[in-house]
Tab-separated table of N, CA and C and ligand atoms in Angstrom:
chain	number	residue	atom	x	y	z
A	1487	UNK	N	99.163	194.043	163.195
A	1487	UNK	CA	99.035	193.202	162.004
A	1487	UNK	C	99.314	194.045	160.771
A	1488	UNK	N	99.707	193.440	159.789
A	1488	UNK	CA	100.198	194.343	158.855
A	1488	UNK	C	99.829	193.153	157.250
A	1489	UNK	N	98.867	193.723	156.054
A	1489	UNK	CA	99.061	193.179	154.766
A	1489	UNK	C	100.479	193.011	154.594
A	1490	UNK	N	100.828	191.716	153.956
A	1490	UNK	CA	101.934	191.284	153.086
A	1490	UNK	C	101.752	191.544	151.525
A	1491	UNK	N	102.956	192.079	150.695
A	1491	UNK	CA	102.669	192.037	149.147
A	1491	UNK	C	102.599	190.291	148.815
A	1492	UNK	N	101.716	190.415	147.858
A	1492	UNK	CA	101.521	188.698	147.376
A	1492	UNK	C	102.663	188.885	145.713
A	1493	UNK	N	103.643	188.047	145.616
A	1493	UNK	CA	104.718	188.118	144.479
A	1493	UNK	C	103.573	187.322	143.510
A	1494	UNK	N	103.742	187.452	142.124
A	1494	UNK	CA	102.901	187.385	140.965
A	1494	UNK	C	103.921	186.411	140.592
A	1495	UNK	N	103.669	185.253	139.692
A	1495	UNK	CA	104.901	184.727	138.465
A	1495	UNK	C	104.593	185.592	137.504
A	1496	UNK	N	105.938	185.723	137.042
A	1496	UNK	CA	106.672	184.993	136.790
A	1496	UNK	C	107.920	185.425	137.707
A	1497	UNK	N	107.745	186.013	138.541
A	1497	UNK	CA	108.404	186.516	139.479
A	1497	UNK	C	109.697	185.747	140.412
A	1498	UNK	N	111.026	185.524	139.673
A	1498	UNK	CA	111.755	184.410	140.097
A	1498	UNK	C	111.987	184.095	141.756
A	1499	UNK	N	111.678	185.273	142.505
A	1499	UNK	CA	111.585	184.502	144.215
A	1499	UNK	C	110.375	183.546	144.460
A	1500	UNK	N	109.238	183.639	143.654
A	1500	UNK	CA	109.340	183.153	144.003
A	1500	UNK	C	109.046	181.206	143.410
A	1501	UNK	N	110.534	181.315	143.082
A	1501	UNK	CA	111.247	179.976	142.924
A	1501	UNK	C	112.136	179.522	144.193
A	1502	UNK	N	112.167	180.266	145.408
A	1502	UNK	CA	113.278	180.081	146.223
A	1502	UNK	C	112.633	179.225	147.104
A	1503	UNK	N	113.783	178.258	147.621
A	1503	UNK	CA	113.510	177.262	147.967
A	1503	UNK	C	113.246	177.260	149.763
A	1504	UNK	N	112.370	177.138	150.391
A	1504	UNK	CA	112.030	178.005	151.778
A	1504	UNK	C	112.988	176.670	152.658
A	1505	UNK	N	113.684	177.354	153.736
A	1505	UNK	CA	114.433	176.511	154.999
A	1505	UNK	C	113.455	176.201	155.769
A	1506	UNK	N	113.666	175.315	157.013
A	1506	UNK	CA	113.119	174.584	158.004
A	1506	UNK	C	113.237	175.515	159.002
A	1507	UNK	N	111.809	176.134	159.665
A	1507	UNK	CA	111.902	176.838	160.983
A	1507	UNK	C	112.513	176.339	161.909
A	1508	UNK	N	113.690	176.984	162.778
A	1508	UNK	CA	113.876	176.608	163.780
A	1508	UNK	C	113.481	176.420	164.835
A	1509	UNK	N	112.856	177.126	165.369
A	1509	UNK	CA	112.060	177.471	166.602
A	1509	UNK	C	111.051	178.958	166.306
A	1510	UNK	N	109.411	178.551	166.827
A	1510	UNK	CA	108.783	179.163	166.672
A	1510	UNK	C	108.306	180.336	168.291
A	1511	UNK	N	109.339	181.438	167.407
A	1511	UNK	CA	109.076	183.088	168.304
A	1511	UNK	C	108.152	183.848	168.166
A	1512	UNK	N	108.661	184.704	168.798
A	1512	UNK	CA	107.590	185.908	168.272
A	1512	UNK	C	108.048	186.478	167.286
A	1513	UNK	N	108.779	186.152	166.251
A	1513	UNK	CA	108.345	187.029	164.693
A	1513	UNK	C	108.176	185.769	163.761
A	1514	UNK	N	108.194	184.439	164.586
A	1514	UNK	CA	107.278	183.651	163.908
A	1514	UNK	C	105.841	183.498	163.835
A	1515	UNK	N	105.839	184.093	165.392
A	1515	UNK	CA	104.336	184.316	165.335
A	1515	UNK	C	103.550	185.428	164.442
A	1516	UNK	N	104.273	186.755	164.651
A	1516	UNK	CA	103.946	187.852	163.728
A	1516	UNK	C	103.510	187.498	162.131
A	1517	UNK	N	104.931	186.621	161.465
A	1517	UNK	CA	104.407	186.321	160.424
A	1517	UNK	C	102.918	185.317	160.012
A	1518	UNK	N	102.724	184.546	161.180
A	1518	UNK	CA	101.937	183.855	160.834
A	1518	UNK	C	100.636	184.571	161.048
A	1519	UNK	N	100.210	185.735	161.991
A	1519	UNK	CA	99.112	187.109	161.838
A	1519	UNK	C	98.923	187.477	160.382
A	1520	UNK	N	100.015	187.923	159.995
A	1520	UNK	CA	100.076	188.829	158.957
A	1520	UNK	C	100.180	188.085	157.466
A	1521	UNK	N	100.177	186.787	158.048
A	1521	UNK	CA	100.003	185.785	156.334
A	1521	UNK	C	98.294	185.613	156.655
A	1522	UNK	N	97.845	185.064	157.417
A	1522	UNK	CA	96.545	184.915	158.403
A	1522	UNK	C	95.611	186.354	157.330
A	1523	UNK	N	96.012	187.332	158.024
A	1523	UNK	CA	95.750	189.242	157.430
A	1523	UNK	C	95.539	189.088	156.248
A	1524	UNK	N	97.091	188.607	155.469
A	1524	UNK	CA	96.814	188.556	154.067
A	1524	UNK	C	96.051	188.009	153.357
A	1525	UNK	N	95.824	186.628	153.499
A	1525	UNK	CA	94.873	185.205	152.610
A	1525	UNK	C	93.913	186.071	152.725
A	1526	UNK	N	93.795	186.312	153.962
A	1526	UNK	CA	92.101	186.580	154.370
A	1526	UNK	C	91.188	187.729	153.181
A	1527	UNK	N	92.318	188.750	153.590
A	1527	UNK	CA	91.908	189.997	152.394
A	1527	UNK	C	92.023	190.109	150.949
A	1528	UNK	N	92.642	188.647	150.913
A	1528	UNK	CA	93.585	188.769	149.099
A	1528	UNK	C	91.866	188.698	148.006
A	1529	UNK	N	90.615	187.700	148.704
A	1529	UNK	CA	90.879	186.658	149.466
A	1529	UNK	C	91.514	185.588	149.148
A	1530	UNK	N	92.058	184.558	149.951
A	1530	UNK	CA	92.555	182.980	149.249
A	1530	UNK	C	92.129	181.994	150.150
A	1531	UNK	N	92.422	180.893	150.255
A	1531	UNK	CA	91.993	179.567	150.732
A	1531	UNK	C	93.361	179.138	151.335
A	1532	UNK	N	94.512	179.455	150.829
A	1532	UNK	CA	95.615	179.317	151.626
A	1532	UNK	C	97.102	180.870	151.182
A	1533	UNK	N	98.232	180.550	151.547
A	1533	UNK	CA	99.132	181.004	151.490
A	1533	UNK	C	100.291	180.424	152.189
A	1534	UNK	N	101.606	180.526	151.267
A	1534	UNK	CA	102.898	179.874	151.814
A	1534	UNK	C	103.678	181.134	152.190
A	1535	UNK	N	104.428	180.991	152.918
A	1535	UNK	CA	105.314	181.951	153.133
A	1535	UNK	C	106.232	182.651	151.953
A	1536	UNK	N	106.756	181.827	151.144
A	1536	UNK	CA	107.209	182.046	149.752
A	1536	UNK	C	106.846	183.334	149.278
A	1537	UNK	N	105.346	182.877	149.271
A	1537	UNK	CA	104.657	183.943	148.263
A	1537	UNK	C	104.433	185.761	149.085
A	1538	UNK	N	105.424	185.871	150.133
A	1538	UNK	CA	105.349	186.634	150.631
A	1538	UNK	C	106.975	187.689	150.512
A	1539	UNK	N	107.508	186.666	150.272
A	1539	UNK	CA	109.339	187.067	150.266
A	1539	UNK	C	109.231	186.174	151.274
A	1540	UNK	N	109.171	185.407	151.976
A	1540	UNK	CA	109.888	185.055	152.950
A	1540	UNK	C	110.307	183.487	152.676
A	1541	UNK	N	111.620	183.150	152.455
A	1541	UNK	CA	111.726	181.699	152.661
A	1541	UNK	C	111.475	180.767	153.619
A	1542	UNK	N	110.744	180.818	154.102
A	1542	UNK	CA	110.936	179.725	155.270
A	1542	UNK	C	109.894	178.904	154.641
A	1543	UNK	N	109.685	177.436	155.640
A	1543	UNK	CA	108.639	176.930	155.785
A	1543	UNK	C	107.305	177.175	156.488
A	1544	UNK	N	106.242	177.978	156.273
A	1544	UNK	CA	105.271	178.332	156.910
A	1544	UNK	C	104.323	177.684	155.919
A	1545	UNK	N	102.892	178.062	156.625
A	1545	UNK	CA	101.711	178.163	155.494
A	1545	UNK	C	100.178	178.119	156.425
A	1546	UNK	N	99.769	178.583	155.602
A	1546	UNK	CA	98.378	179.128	156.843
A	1546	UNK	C	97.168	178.754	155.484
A	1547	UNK	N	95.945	178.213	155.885
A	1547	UNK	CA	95.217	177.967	155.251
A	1547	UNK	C	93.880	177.926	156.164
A	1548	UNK	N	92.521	178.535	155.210
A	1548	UNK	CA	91.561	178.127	155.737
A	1548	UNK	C	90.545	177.975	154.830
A	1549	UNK	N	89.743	176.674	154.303
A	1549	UNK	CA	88.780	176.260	153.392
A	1549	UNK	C	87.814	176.300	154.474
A	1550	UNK	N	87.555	177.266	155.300
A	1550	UNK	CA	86.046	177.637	155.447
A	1550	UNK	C	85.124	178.301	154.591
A	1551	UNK	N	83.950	178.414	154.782
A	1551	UNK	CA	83.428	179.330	153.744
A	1551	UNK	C	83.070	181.117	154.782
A	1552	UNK	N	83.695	180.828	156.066
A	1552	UNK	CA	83.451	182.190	157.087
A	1552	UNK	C	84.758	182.430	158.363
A	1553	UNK	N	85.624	181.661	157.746
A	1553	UNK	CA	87.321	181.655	158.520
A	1553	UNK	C	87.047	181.628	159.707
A	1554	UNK	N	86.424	180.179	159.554
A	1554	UNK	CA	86.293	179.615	161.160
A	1554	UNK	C	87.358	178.869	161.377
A	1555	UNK	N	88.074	178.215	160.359
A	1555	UNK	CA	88.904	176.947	160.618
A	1555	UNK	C	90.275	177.770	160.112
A	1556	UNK	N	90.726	178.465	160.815
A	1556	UNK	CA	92.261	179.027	160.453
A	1556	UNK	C	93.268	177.393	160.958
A	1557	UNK	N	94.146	177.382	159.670
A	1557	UNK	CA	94.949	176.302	160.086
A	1557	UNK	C	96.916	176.785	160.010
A	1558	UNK	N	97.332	176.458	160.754
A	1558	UNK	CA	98.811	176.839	160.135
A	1558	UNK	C	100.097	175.547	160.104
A	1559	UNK	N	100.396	175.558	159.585
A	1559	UNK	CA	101.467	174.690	159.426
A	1559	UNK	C	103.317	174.674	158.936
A	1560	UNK	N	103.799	174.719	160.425
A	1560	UNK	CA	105.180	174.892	160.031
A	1560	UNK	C	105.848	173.745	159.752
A	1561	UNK	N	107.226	173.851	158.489
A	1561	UNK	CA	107.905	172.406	158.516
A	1561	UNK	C	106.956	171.249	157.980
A	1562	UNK	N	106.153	171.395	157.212
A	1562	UNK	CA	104.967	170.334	157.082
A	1562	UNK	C	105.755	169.377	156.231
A	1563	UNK	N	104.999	168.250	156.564
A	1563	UNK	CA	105.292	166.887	155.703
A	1563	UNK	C	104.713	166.045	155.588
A	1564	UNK	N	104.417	165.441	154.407
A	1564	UNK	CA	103.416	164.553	153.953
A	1564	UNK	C	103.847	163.171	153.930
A	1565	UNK	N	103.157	162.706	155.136
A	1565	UNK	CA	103.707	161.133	156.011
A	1565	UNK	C	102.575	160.156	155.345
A	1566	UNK	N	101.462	160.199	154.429
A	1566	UNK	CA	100.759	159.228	153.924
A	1566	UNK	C	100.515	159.665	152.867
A	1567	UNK	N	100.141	158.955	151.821
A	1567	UNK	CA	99.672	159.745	150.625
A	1567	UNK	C	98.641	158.714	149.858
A	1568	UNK	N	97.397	158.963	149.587
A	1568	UNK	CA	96.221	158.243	148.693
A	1568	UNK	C	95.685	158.063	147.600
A	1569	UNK	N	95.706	157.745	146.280
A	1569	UNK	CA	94.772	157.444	145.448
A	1569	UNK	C	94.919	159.222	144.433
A	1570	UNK	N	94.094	159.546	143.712
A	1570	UNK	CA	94.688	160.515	142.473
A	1570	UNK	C	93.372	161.446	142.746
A	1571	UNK	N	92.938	162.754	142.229
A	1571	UNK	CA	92.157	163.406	142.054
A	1571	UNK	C	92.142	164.956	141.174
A	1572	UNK	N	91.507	165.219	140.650
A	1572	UNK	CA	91.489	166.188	139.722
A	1572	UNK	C	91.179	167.398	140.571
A	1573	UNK	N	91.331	168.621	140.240
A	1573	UNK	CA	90.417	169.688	141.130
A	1573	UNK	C	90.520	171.177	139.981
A	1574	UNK	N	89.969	171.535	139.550
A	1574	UNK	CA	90.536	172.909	139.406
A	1574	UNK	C	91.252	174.025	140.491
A	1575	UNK	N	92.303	174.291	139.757
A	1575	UNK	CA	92.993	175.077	140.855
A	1575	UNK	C	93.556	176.175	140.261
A	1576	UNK	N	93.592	177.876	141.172
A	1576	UNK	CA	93.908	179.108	141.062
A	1576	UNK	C	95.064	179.328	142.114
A	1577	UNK	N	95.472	180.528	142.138
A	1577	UNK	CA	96.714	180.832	143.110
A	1577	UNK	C	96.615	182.350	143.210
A	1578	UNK	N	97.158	183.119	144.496
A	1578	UNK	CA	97.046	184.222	144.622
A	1578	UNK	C	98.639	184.620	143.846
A	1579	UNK	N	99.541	183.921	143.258
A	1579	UNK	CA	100.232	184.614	142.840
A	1579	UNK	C	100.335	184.264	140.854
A	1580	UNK	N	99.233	183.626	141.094
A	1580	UNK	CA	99.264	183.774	139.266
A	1580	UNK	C	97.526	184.134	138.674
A	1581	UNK	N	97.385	185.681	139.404
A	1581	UNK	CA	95.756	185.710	139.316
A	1581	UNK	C	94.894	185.721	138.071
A	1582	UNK	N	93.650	185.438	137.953
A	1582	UNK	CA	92.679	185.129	137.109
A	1582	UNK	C	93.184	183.587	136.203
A	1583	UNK	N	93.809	182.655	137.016
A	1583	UNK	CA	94.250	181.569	136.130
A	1583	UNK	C	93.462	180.457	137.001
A	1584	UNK	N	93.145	179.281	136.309
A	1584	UNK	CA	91.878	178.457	137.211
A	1584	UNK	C	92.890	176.975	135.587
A	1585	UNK	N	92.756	176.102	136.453
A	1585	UNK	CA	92.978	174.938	135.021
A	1585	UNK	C	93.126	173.930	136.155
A	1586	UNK	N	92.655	172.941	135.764
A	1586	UNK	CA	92.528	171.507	136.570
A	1586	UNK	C	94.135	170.789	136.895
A	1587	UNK	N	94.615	170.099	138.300
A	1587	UNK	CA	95.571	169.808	138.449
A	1587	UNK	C	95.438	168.189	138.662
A	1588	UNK	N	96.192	167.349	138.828
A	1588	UNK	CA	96.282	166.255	139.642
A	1588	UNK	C	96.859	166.152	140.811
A	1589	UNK	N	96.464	165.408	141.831
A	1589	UNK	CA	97.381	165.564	143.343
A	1589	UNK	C	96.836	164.402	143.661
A	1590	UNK	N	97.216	164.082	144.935
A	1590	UNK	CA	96.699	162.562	145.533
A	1590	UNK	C	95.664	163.058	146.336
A	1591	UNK	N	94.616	161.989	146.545
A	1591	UNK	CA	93.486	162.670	146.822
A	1591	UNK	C	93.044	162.553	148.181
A	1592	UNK	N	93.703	162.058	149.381
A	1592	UNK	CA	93.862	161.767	150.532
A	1592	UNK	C	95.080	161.969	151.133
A	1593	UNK	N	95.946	162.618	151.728
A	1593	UNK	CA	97.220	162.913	152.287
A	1593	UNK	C	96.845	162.628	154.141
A	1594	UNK	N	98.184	162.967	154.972
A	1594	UNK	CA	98.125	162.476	156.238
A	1594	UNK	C	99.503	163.697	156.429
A	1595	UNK	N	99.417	164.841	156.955
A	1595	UNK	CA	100.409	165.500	156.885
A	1595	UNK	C	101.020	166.033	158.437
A	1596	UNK	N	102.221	166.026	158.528
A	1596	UNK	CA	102.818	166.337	159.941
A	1596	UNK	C	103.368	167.476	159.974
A	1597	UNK	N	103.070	168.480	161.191
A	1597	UNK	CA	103.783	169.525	161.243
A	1597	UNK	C	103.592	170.184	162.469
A	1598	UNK	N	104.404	171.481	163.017
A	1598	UNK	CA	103.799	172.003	163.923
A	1598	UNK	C	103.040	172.822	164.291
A	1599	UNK	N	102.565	173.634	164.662
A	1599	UNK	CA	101.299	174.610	165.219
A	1599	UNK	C	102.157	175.820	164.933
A	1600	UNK	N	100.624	177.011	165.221
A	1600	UNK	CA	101.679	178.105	165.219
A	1600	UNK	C	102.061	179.014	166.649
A	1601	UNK	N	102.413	177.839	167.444
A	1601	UNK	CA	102.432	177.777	169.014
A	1601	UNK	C	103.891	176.934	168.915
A	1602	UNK	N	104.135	176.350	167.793
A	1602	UNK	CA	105.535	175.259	167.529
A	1602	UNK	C	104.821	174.026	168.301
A	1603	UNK	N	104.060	173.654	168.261
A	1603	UNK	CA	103.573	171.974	169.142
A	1603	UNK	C	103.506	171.264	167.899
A	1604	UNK	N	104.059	170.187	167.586
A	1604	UNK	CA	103.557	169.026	167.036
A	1604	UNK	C	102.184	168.485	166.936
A	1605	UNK	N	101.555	168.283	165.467
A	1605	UNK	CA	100.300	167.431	165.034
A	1605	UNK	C	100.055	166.976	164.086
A	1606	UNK	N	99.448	165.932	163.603
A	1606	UNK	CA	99.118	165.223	162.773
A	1606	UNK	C	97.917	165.622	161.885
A	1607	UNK	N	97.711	165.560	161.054
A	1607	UNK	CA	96.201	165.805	160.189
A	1607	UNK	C	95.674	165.083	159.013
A	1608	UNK	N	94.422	164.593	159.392
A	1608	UNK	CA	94.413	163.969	157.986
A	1608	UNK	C	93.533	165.160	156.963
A	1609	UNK	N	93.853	164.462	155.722
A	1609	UNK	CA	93.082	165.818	154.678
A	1609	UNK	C	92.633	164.787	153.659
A	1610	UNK	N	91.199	165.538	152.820
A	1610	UNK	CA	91.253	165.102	151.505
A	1610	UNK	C	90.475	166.188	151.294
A	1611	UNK	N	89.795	165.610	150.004
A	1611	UNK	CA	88.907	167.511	148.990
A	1611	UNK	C	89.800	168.414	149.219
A	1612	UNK	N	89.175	169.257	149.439
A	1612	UNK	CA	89.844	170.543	148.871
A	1612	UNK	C	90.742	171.005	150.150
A	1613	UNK	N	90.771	170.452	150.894
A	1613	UNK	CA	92.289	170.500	152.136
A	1613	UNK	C	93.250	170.051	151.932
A	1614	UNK	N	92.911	168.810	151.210
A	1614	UNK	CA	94.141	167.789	150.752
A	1614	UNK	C	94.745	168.435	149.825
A	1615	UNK	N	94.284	169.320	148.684
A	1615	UNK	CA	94.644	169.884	147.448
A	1615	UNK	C	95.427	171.214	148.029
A	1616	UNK	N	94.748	172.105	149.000
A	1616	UNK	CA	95.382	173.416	149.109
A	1616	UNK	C	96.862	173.289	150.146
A	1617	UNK	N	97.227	172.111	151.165
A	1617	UNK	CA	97.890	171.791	151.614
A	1617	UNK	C	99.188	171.582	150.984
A	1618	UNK	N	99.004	170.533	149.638
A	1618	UNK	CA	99.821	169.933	148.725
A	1618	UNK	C	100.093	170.956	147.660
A	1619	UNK	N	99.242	172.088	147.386
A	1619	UNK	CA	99.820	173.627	146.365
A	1619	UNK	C	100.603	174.543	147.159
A	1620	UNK	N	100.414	174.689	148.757
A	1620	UNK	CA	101.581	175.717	149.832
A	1620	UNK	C	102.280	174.435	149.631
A	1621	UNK	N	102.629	173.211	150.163
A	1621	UNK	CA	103.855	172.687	149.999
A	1621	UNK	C	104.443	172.943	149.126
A	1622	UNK	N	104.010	172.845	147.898
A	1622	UNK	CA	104.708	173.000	146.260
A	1622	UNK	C	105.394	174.399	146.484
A	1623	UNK	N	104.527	175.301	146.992
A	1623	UNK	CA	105.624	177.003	147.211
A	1623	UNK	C	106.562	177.074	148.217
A	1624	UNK	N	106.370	175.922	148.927
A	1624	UNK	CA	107.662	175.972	149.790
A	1624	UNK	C	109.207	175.593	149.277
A	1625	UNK	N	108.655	175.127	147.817
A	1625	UNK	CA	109.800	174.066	147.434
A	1625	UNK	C	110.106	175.000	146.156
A	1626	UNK	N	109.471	175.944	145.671
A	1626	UNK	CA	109.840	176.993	144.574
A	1626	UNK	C	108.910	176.343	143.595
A	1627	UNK	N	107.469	175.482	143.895
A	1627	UNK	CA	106.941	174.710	142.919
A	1627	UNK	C	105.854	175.864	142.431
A	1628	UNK	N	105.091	175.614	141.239
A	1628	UNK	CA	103.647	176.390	141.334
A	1628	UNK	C	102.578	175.797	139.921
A	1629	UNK	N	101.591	175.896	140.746
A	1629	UNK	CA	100.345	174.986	140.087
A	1629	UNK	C	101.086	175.084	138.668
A	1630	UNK	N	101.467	175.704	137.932
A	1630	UNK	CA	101.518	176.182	136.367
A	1630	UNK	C	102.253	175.243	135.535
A	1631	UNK	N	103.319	175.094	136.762
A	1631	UNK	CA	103.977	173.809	136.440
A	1631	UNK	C	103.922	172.694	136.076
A	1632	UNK	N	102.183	172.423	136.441
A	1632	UNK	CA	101.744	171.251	136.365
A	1632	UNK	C	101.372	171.116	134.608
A	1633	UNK	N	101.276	172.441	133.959
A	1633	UNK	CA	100.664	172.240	132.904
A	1633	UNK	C	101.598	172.271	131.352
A	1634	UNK	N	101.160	171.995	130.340
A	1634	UNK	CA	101.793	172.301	128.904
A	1634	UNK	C	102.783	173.206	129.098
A	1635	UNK	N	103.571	173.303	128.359
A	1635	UNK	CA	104.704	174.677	128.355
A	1635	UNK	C	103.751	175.435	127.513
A	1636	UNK	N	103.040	174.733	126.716
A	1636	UNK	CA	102.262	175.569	125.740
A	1636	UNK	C	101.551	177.170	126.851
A	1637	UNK	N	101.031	176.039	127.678
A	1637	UNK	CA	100.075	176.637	128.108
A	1637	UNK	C	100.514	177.769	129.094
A	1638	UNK	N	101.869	177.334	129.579
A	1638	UNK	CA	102.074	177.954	130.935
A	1638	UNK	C	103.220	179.256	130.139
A	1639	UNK	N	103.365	179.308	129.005
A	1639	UNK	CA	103.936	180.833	128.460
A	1639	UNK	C	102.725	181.225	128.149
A	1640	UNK	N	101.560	180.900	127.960
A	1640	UNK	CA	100.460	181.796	127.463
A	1640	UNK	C	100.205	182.731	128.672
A	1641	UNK	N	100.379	181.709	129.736
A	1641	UNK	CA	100.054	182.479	131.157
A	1641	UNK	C	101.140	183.961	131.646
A	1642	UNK	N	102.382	183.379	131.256
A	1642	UNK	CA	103.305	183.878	131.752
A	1642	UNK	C	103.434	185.268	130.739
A	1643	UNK	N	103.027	185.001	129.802
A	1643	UNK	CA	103.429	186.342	128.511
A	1643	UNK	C	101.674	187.270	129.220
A	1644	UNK	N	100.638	186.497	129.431
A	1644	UNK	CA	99.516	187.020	129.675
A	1644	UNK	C	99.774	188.375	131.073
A	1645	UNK	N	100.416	187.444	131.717
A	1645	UNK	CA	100.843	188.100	133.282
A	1645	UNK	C	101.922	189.285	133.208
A	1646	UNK	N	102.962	188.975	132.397
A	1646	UNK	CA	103.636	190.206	132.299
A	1646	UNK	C	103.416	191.307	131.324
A	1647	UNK	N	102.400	191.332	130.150
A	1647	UNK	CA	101.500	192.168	129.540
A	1647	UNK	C	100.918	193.074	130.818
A	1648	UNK	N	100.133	192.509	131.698
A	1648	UNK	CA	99.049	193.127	132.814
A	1648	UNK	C	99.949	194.026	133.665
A	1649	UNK	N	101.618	193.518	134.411
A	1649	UNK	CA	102.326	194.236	135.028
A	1649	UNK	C	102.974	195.598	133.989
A	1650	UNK	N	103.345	195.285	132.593
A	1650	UNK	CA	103.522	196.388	132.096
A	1650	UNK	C	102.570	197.549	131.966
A	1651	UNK	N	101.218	197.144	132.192
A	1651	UNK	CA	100.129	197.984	131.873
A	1651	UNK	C	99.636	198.529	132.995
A	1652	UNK	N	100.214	197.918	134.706
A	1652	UNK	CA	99.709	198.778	135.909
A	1652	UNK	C	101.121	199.198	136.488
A	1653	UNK	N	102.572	199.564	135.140
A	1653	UNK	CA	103.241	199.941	135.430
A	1653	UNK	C	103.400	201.607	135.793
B	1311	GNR	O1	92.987	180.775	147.136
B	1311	GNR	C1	93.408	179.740	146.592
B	1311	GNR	N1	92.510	178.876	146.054
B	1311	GNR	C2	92.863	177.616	145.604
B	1311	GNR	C3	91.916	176.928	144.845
B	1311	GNR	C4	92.203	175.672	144.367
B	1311	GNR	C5	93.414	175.078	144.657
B	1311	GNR	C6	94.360	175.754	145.393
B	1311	GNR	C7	94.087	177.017	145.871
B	1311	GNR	S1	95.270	177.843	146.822
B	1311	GNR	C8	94.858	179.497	146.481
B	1311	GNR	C9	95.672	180.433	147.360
B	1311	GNR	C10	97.127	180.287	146.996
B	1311	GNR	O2	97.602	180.689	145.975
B	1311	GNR	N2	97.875	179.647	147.831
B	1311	GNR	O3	99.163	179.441	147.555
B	1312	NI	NI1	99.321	179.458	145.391
């Protein structure tokens, strides 16, 4: 098992737009250890492959409060969608930032294992939310987006101040 670097914004990869796994091997499996490795230690509640360098479609998440419930999801897709909800939300690649998002507040999402088997899941709270923020990085999206331009250069000038200073 091996830590992954977590990419920071304003960091343009990761804007890249992740492909559809083909078939899940063994260095699909590897990655999904070593994203697993990473969340765990960053710590986070989820991680996309994106935020690793890697384009693909992956994403591994676990809203336990003792990482009992490791979840992974390749190729995911959101086959139902419910009603609106607020949440505050952070990201391991835009750290010390927390600001409330909107998302739908019940989803129904399809994807495969990290075995490649096909399953279904339903989500809401805070599964439904961290599911629907790795989708968004699969697609080059990120929470920040959601907000003011005002707000999201305050972030972005804030963030690259901090990299010049642990340059
Ligand atoms: O660790 C994380 N916490 C979190 C809290 C509220 C909404 C979404 C998240 S996901 C985030 C980890 C991360 O950046 N995943 O991409
Ligand atoms: Ni994130």
């Amino acid at each position: 098992m091996a830590l992954l670097n977590i990419l920071h914004y304003p960091d343009p990869r990761l804007r890249q737009q992740a492909e559809a796994v083909s078939g899940v091997g063994a260095a699909e499996k590897k990655l999904v250890a070593d994203m697993f490795e990473t969340m765990y230690a960053a710590p986070g509640i989820g991680l996309a492959a994106v935020q690793v360098n890697v384009p693909q479609r992956i994403i591994v998440i676990d809203v336990s409060e003792d990482q009992s419930q490791p979840l992974c999801f390749i190729n995911p897709e959101i086959i139902r969608r419910d009603g609106e909800e607020q949440m505050e939300e952070g990201c391991l690649s835009v750290p010390g930032v927390y600001e409330p998002v909107t998302r739908y507040e019940s989803i129904r999402v399809k994807a495969l294992d990290r075995d490649g088997r096909p399953f279904e899941l339903d989500a809401d709270g805070i599964l439904s939310v961290c599911i629907q923020h790795e989708i968004d990085h699969l697609d080059g999206k990120l929470f920040v987006d959601y907000l003011s331009e005002m707000k999201r250069s305050r972030i972005r000038k804030k963030l690259e101040k901090l990299k010049r200073q642990t340059l």
